[in-house]
CSV table of C-alpha atoms and ligand atoms in Angstrom, one decimal:
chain,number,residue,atom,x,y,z
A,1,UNK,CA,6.2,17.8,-9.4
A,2,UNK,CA,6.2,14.1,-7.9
A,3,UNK,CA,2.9,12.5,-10.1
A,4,UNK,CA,1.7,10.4,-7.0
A,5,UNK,CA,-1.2,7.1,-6.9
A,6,UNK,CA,-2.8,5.3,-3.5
A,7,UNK,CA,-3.3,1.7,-3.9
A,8,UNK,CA,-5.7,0.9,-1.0
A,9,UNK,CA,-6.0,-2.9,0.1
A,10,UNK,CA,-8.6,-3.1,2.8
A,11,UNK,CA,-11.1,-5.5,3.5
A,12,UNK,CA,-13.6,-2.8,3.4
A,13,UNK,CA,-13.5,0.0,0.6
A,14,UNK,CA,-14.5,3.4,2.8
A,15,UNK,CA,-13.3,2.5,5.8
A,16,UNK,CA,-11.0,3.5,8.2
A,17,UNK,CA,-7.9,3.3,5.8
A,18,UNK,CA,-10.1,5.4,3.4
A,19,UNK,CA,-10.8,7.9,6.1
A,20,UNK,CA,-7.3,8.2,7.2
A,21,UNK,CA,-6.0,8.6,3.6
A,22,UNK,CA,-8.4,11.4,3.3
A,23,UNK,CA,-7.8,12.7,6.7
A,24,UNK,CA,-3.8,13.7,4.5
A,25,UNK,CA,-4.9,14.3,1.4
A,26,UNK,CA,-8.5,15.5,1.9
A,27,UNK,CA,-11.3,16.2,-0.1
A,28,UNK,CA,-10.6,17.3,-3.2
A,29,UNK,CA,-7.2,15.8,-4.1
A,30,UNK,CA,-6.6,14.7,-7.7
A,31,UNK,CA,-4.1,11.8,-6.0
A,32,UNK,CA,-5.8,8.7,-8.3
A,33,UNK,CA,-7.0,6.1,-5.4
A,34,UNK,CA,-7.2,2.7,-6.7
A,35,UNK,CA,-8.8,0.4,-4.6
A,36,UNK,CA,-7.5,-3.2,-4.8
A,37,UNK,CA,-11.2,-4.7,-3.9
A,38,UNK,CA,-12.4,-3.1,-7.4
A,39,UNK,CA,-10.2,-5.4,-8.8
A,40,UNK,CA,-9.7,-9.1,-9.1
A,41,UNK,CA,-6.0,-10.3,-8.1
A,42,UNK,CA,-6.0,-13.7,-7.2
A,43,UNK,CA,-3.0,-14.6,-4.9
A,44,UNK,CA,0.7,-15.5,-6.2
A,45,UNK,CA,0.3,-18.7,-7.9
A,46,UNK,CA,3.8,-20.9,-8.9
A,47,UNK,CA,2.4,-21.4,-12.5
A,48,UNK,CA,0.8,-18.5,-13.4
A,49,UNK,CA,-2.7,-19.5,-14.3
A,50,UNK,CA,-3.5,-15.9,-13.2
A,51,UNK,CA,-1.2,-13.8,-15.4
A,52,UNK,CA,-4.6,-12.6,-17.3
A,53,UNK,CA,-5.8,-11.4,-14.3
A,54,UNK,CA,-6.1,-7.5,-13.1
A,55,UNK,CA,-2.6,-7.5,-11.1
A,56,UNK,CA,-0.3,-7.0,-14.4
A,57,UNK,CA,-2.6,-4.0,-15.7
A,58,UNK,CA,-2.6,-2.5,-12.8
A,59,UNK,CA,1.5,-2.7,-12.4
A,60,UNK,CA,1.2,-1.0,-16.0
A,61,UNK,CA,-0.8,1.9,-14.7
A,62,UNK,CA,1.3,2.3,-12.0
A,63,UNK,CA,4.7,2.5,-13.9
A,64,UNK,CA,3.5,6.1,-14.9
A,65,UNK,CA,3.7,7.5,-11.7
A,66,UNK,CA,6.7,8.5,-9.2
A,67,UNK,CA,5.3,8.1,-6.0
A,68,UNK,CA,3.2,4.9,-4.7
A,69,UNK,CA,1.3,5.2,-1.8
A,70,UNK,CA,0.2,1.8,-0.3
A,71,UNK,CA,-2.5,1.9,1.9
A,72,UNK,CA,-3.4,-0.6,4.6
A,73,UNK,CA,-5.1,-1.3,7.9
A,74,UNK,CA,-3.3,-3.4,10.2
A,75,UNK,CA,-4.8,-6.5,10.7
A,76,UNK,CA,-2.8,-8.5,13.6
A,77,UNK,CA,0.3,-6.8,13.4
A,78,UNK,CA,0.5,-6.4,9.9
A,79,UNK,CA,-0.1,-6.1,6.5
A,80,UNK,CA,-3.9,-6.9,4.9
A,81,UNK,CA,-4.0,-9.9,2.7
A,82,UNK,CA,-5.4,-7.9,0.0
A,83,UNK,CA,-1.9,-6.0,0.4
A,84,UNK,CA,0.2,-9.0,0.6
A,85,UNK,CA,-1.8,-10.5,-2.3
A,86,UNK,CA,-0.1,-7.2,-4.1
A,87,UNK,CA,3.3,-7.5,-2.8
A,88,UNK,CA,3.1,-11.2,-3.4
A,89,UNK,CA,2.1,-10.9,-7.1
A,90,UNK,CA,5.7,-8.9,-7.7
A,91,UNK,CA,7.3,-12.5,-8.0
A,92,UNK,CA,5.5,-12.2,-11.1
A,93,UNK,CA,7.5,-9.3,-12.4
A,94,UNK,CA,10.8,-11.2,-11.6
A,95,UNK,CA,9.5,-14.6,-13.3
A,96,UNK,CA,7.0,-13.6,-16.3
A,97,UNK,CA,7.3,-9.7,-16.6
A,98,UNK,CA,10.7,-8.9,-15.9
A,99,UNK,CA,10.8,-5.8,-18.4
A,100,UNK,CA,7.5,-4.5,-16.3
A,101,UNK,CA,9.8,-5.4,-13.3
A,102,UNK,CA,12.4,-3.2,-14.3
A,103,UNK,CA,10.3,0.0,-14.4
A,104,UNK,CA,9.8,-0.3,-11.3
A,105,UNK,CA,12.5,0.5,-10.0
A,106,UNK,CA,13.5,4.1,-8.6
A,107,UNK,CA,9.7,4.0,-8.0
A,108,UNK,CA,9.4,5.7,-4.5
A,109,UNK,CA,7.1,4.2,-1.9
A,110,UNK,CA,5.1,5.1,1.0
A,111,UNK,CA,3.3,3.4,3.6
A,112,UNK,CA,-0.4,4.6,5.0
A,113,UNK,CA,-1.6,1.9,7.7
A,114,UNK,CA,-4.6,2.8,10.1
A,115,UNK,CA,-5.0,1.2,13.1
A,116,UNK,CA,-7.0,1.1,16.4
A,117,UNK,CA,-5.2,-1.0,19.3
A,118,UNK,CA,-1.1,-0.7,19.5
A,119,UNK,CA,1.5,-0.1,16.8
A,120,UNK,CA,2.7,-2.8,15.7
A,121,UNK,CA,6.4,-4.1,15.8
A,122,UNK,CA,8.5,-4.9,12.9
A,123,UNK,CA,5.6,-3.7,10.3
A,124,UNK,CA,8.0,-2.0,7.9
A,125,UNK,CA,10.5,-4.3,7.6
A,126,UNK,CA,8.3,-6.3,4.8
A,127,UNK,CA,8.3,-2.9,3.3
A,128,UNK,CA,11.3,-2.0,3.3
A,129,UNK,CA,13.2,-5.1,2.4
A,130,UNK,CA,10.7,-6.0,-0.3
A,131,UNK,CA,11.4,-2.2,-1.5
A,132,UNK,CA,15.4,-3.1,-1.3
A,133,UNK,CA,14.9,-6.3,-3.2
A,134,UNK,CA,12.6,-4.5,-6.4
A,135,UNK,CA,14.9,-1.8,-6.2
A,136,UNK,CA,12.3,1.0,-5.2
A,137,UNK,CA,13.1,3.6,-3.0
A,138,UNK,CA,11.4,3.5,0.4
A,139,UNK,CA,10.6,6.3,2.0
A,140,UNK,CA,8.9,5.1,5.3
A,141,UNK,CA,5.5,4.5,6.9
A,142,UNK,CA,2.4,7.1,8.7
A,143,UNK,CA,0.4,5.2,11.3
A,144,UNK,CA,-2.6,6.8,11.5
A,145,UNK,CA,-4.4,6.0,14.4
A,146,UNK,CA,-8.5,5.5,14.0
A,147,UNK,CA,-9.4,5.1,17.3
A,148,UNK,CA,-10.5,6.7,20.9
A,149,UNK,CA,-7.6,6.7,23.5
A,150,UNK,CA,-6.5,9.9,24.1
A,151,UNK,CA,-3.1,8.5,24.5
A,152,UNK,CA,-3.1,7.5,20.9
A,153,UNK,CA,-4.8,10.5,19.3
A,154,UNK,CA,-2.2,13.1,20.7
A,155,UNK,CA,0.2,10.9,18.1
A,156,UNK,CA,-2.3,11.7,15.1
A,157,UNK,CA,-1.0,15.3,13.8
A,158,UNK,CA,2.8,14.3,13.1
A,159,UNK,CA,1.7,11.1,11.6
A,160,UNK,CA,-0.4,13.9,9.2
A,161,UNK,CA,2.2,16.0,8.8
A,162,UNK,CA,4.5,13.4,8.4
A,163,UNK,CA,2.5,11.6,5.1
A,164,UNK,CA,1.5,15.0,3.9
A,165,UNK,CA,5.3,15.7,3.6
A,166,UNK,CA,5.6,13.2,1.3
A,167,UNK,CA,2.3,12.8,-0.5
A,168,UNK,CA,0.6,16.3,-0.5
D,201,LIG,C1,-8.9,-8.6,11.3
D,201,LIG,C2,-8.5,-7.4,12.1
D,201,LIG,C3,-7.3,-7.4,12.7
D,201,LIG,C4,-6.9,-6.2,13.4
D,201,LIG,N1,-5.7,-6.2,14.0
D,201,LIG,C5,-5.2,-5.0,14.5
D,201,LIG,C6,-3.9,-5.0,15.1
D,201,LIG,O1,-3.1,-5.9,15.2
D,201,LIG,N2,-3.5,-3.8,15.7
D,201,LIG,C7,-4.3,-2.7,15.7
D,201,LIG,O2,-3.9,-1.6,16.2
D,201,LIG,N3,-5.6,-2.7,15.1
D,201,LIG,C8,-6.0,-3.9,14.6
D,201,LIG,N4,-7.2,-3.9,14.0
D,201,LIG,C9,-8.0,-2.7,13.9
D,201,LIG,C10,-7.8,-2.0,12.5
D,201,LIG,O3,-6.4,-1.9,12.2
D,201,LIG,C11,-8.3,-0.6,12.5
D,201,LIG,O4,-9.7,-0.6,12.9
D,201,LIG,C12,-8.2,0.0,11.1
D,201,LIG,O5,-8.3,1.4,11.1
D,201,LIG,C13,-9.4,-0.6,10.2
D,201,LIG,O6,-9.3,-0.1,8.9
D,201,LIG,P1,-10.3,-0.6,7.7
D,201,LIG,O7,-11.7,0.0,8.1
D,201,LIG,O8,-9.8,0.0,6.5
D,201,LIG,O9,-10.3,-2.1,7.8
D,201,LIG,C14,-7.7,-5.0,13.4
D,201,LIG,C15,-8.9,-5.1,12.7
D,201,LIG,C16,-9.3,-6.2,12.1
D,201,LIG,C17,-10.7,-6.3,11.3
């Protein structure tokens, strides 16, 4: 069985994001949720006065499991920064922690994002490249959509079914 975790990078902990991740896994799942605001992870920093900060036990945690599950509004058109603070930090693992680097790859990642206007263009690409480049496997992206236009709403049960697929 695929041993799955949900990093969430929001600007708010039980927020939309939260309530769309629940809205696939629900209730009672044993998926681990971390949230990134529980932690402090500074952003990418060329001389790596940060390494003794949360990022690089956190990357340990997550080497255990098979499946990642990033979690993110979109916040004009893309990523958080609290999720680009995370992707950003994997320099880290090419330049200080290469052998932490290493494990991840064959790691399998998924993309949650809620949003509540449009979907945005182009929001996998950072992904997916950055997925190509660590040498993790992506496996693609629910948009969950959190808010009222009927429009929007009818797309809500594939996106569901689509990250249940892969995460439940
Ligand atoms: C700063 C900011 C920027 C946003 N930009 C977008 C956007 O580009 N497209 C969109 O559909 N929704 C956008 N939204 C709406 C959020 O994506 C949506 O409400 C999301 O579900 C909020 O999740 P949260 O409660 O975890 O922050 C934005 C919200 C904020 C606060």
């Amino acid at each position: 069985m695929t041993k799955a975790i949900i990093i969430l990078g929001s600007s708010r902990g039980k927020g939309e994001t939260w309530h769309a991740i629940h809205e696939v896994i629900g209730n009672q799942s044993s998926i681990p949720l971390i949230d990134l605001n529980d932690l402090s992870i500074s952003p990418y920093d060329y001389e790596h006065s940060n390494q003794n900060d949360d990022y690089i036990p956190l990357i340990e945690k997550l080497v255990a499991y098979d499946l990642i599950v990033l979690a993110t509004p979109v916040y004009w058109y893309t990523m958080s920064a609290q999720m680009k603070i995370f992707i950003d930090r994997l320099s880290d693992l090419l330049e200080i922690r290469k052998d932490l680097g290493r494990k991840l790859r064959g790691k399998k990642i998924f993309i949650l994002a809620s949003f509540s206007t449009s979907l945005p263009k182009g929001f996998e690409d950072a992904f997916s490249q950055t997925c190509d480049y660590m040498g993790m496997e992506y496996l693609g992206c629910s948009f969950i959509y959190r808010g009222m236009d009927p429009a929007l709403l009818e797309t809500k049960a594939n996106q569901i079914a689509l990250a249940k697929n892969v995460m439940v």
